[in-house]
PDB file of C-alpha atoms in Angstrom:
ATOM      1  CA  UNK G 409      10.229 -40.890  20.667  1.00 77.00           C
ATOM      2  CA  UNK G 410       6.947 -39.975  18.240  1.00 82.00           C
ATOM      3  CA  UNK G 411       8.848 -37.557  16.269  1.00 81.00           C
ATOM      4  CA  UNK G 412      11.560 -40.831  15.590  1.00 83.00           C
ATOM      5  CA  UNK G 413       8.333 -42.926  14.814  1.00 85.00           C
ATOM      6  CA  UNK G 414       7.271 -40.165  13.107  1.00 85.00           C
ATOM      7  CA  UNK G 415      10.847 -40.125  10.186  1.00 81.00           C
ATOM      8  CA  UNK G 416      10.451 -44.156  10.215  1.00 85.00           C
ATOM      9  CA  UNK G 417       6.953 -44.093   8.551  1.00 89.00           C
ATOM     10  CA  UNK G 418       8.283 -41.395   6.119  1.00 85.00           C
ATOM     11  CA  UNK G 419       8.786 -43.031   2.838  1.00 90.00           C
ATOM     12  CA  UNK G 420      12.106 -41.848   1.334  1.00 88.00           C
ATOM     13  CA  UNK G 421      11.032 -39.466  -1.103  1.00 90.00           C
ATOM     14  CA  UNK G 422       8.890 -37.335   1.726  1.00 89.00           C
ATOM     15  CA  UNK G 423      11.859 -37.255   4.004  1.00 88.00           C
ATOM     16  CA  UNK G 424      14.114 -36.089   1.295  1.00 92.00           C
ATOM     17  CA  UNK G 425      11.341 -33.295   0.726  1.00 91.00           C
ATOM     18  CA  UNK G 426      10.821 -32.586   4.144  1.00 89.00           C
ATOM     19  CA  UNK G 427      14.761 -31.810   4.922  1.00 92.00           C
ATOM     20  CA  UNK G 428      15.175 -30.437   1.275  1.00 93.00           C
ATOM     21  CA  UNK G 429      12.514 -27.752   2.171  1.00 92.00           C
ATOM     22  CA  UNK G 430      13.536 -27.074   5.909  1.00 91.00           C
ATOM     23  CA  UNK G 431      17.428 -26.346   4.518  1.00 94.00           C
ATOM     24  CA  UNK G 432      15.806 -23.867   2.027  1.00 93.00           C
ATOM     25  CA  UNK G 433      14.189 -22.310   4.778  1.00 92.00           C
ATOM     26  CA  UNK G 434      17.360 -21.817   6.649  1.00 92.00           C
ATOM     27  CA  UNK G 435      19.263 -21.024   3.769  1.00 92.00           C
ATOM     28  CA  UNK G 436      16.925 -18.149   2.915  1.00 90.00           C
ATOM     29  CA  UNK G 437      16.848 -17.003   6.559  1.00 88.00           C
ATOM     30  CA  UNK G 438      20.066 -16.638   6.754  1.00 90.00           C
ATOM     31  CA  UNK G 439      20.700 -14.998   3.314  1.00 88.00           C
ATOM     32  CA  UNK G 440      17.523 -12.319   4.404  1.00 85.00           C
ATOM     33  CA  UNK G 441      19.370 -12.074   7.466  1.00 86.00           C
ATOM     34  CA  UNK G 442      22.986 -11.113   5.778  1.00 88.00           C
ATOM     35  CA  UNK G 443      21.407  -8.807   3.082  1.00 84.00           C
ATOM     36  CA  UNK G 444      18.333  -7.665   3.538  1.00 76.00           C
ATOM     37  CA  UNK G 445      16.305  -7.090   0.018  1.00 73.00           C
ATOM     38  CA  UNK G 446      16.192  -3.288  -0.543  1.00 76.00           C
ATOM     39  CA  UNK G 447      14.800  -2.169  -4.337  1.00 72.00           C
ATOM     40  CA  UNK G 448      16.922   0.189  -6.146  1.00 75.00           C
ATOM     41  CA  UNK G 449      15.900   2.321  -9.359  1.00 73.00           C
ATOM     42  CA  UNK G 450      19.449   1.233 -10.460  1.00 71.00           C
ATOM     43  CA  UNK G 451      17.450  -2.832 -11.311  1.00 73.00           C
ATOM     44  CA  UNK G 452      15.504  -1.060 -13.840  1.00 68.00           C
ATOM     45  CA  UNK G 453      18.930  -0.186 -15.515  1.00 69.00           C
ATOM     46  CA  UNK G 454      19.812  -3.696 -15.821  1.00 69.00           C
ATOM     47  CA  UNK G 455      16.289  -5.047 -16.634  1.00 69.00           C
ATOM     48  CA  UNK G 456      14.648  -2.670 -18.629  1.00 69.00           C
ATOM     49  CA  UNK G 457      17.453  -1.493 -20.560  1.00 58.00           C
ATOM     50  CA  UNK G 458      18.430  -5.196 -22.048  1.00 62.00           C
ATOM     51  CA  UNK G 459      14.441  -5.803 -23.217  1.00 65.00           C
ATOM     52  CA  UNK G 460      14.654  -5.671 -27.258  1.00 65.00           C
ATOM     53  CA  UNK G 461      11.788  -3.908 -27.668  1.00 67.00           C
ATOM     54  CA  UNK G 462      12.533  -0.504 -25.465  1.00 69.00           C
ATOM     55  CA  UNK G 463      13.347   2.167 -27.681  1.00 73.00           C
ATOM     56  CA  UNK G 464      16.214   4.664 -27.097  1.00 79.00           C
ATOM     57  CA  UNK G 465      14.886   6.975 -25.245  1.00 82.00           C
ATOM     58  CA  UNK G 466      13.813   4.905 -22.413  1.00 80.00           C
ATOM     59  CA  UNK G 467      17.356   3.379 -23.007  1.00 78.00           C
ATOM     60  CA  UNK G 468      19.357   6.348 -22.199  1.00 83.00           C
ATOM     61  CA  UNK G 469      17.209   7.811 -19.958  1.00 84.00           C
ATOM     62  CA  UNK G 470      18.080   4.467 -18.059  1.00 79.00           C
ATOM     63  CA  UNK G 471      21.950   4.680 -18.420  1.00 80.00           C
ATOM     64  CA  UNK G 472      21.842   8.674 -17.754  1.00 85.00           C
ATOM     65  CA  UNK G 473      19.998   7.965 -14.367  1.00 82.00           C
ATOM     66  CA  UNK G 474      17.278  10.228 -15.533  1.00 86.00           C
ATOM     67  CA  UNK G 475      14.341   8.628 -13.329  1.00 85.00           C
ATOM     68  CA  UNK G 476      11.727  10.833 -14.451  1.00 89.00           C
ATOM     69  CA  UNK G 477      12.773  10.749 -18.309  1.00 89.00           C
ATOM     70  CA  UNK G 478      13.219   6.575 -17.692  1.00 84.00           C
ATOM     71  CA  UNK G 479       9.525   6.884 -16.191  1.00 86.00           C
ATOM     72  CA  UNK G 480       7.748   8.909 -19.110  1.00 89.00           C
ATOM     73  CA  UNK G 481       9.384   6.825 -21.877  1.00 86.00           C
ATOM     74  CA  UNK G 482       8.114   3.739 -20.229  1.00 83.00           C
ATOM     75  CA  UNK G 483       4.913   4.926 -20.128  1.00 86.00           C
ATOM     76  CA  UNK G 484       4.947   6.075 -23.582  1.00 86.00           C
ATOM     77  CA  UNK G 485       6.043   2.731 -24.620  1.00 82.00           C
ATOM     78  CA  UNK G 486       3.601   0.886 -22.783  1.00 79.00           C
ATOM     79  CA  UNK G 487       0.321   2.841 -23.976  1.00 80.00           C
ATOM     80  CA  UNK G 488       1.956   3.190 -27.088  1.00 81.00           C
ATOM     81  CA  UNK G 489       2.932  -0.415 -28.108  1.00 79.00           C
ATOM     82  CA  UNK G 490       0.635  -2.908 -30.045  1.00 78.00           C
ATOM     83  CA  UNK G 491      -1.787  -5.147 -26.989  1.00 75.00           C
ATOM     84  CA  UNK G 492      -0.442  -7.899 -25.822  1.00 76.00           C
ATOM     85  CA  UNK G 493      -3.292  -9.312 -24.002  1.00 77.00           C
ATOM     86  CA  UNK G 494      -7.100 -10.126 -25.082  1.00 77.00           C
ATOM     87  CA  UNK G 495      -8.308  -6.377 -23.264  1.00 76.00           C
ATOM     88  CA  UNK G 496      -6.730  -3.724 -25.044  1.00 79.00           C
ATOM     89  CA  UNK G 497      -6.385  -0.909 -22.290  1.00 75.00           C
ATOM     90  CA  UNK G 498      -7.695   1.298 -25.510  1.00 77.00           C
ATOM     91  CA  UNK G 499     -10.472  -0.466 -25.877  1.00 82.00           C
ATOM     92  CA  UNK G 500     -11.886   0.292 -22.034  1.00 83.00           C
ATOM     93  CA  UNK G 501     -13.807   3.015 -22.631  1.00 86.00           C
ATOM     94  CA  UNK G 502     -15.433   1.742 -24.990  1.00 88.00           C
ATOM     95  CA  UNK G 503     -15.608  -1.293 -23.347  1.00 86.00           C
ATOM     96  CA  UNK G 504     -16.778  -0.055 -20.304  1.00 84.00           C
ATOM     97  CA  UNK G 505     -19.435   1.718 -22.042  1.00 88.00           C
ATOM     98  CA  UNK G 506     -20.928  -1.339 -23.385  1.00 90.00           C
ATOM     99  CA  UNK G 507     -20.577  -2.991 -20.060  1.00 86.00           C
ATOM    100  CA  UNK G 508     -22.504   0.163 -18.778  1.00 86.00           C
ATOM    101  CA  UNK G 509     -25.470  -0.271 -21.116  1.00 90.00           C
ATOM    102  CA  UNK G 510     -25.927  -4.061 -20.394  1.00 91.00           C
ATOM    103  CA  UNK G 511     -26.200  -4.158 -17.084  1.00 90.00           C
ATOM    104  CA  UNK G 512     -26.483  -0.599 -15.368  1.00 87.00           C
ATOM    105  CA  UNK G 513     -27.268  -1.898 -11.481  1.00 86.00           C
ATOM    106  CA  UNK G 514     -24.111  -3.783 -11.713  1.00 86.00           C
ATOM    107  CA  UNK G 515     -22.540  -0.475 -12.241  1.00 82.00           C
ATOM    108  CA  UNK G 516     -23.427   1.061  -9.019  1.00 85.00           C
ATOM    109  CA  UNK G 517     -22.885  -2.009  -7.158  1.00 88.00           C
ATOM    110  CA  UNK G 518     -19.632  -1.814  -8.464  1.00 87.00           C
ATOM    111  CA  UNK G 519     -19.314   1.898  -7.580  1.00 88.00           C
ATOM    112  CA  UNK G 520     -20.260   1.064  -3.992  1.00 90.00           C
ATOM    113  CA  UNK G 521     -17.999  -1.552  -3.465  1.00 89.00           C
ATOM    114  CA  UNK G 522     -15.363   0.789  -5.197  1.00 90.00           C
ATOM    115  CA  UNK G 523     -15.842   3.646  -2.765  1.00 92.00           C
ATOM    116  CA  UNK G 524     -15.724   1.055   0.254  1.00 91.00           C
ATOM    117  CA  UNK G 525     -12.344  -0.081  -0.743  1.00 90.00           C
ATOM    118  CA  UNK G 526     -11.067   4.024  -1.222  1.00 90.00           C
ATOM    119  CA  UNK G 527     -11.884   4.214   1.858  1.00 90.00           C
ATOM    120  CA  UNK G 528     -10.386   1.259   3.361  1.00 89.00           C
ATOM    121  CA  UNK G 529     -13.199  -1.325   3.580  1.00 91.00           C
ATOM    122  CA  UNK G 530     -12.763  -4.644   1.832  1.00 90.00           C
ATOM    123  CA  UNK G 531     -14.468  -8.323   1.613  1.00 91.00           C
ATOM    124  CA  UNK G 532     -11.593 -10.842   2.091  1.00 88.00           C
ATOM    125  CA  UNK G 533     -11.286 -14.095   2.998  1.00 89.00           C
ATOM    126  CA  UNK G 534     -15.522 -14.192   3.536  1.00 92.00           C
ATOM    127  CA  UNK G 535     -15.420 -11.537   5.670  1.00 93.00           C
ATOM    128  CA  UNK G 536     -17.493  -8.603   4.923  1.00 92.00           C
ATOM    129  CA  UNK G 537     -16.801  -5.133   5.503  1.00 90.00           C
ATOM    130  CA  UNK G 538     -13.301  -5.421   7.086  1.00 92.00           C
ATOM    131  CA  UNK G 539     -11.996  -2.458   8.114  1.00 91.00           C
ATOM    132  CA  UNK G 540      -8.182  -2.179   6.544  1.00 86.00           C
ATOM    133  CA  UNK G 541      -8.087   1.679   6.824  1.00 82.00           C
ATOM    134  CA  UNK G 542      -6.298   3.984   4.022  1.00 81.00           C
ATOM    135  CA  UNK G 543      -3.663   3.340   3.212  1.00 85.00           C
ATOM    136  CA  UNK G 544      -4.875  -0.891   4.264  1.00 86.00           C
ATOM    137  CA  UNK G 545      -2.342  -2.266   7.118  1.00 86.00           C
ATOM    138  CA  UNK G 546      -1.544  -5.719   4.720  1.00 84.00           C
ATOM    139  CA  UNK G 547       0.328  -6.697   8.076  1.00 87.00           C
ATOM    140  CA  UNK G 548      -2.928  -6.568  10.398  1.00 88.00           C
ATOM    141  CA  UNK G 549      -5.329  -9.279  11.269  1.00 89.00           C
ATOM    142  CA  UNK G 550      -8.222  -6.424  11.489  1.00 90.00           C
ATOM    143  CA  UNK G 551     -10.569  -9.574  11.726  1.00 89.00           C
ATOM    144  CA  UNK G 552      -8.818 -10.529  14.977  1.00 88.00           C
ATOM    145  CA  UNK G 553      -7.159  -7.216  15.771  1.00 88.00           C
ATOM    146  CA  UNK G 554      -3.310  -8.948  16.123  1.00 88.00           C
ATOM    147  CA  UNK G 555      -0.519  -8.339  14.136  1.00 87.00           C
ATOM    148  CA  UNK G 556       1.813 -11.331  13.303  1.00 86.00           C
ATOM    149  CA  UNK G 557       5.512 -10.650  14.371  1.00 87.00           C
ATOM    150  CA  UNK G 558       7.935  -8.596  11.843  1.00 85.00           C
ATOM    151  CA  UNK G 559       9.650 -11.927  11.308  1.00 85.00           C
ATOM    152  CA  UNK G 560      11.257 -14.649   8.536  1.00 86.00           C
ATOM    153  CA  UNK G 561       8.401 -16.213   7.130  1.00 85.00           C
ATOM    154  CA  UNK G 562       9.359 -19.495   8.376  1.00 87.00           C
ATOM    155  CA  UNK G 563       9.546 -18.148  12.260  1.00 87.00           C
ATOM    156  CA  UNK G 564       5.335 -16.897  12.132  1.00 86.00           C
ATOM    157  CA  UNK G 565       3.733 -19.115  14.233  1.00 85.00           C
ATOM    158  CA  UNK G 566       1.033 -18.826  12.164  1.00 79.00           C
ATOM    159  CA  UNK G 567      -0.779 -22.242  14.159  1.00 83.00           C
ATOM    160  CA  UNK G 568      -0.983 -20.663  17.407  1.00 79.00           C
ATOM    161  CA  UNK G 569      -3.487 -18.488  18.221  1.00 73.00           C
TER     162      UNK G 569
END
């Protein structure tokens, strides 16, 4: 009886929302359920080879299947090719030089926190000093020492404790 209460004091446009989203959620269940994502080096044939501005030997690499080729030429292109954003990865040591000589005791806090994170400690969430481990276990609560169940998103009952 409260959840029919509930839909009457829903103004049109929220119940459409509502039931839009909770179809989605099925929909994607099921489609995750009938074919599971799985990555393939065979994408990067279809999205890296179209891009305009890959040159041919990342190009054939691609179509020849030659991973390792495919990988170098990327990387050549990438560290070769004019900056696209504000920090030029050239410009970091330089950069981080400067940064350096401005304000040195933010360098070894920044060390600290560095070598805390190698080795699996991170502040998340305002928590300090959680322990992830190395590699971190992104599926963990460490904080609470659960793990949520290997499930669709949609089926975490993430409100009950």
């Amino acid at each position: 009886m409260a959840t029919l209460e509930r839909l009457r004091s829903l103004s049109g446009t929220e119940l459409r929302f509502r039931l839009t989203s909770e179809l989605r959620k099925h929909r994607d269940r099921l489609r995750a359920a009938l074919r599971p994502l799985r990555w393939s080096r065979r994408h990067l044939l279809g999205s890296l080879a179209r891009t305009p501005d890959n040159p041919a030997p990342l190009r054939s690499a691609l179509a020849a299947g030659d991973w390792g080729g495919a990988h170098h030429a990327l990387v050549t292109r990438l560290t070769t090719r004019p900056p696209r954003f504000p920090l030029d990865p050239r410009a970091l040591p330089g950069l981080a030089a400067e940064i350096a000589a401005r304000f040195p005791e933010a360098r070894a806090r920044a060390a600290a926190r560095a070598n805390r994170m190698l080795d699996g400690h991170y502040d998340v969430l305002g928590y300090r000093n959680v322990r992830y481990g190395s590699p971190p276990d992104w599926h963990g609560d460490p904080v609470h020492g659960r793990r949520p169940p290997m499930a669709f998103w949609s089926q975490v009952p993430y409100l009950d404790p």
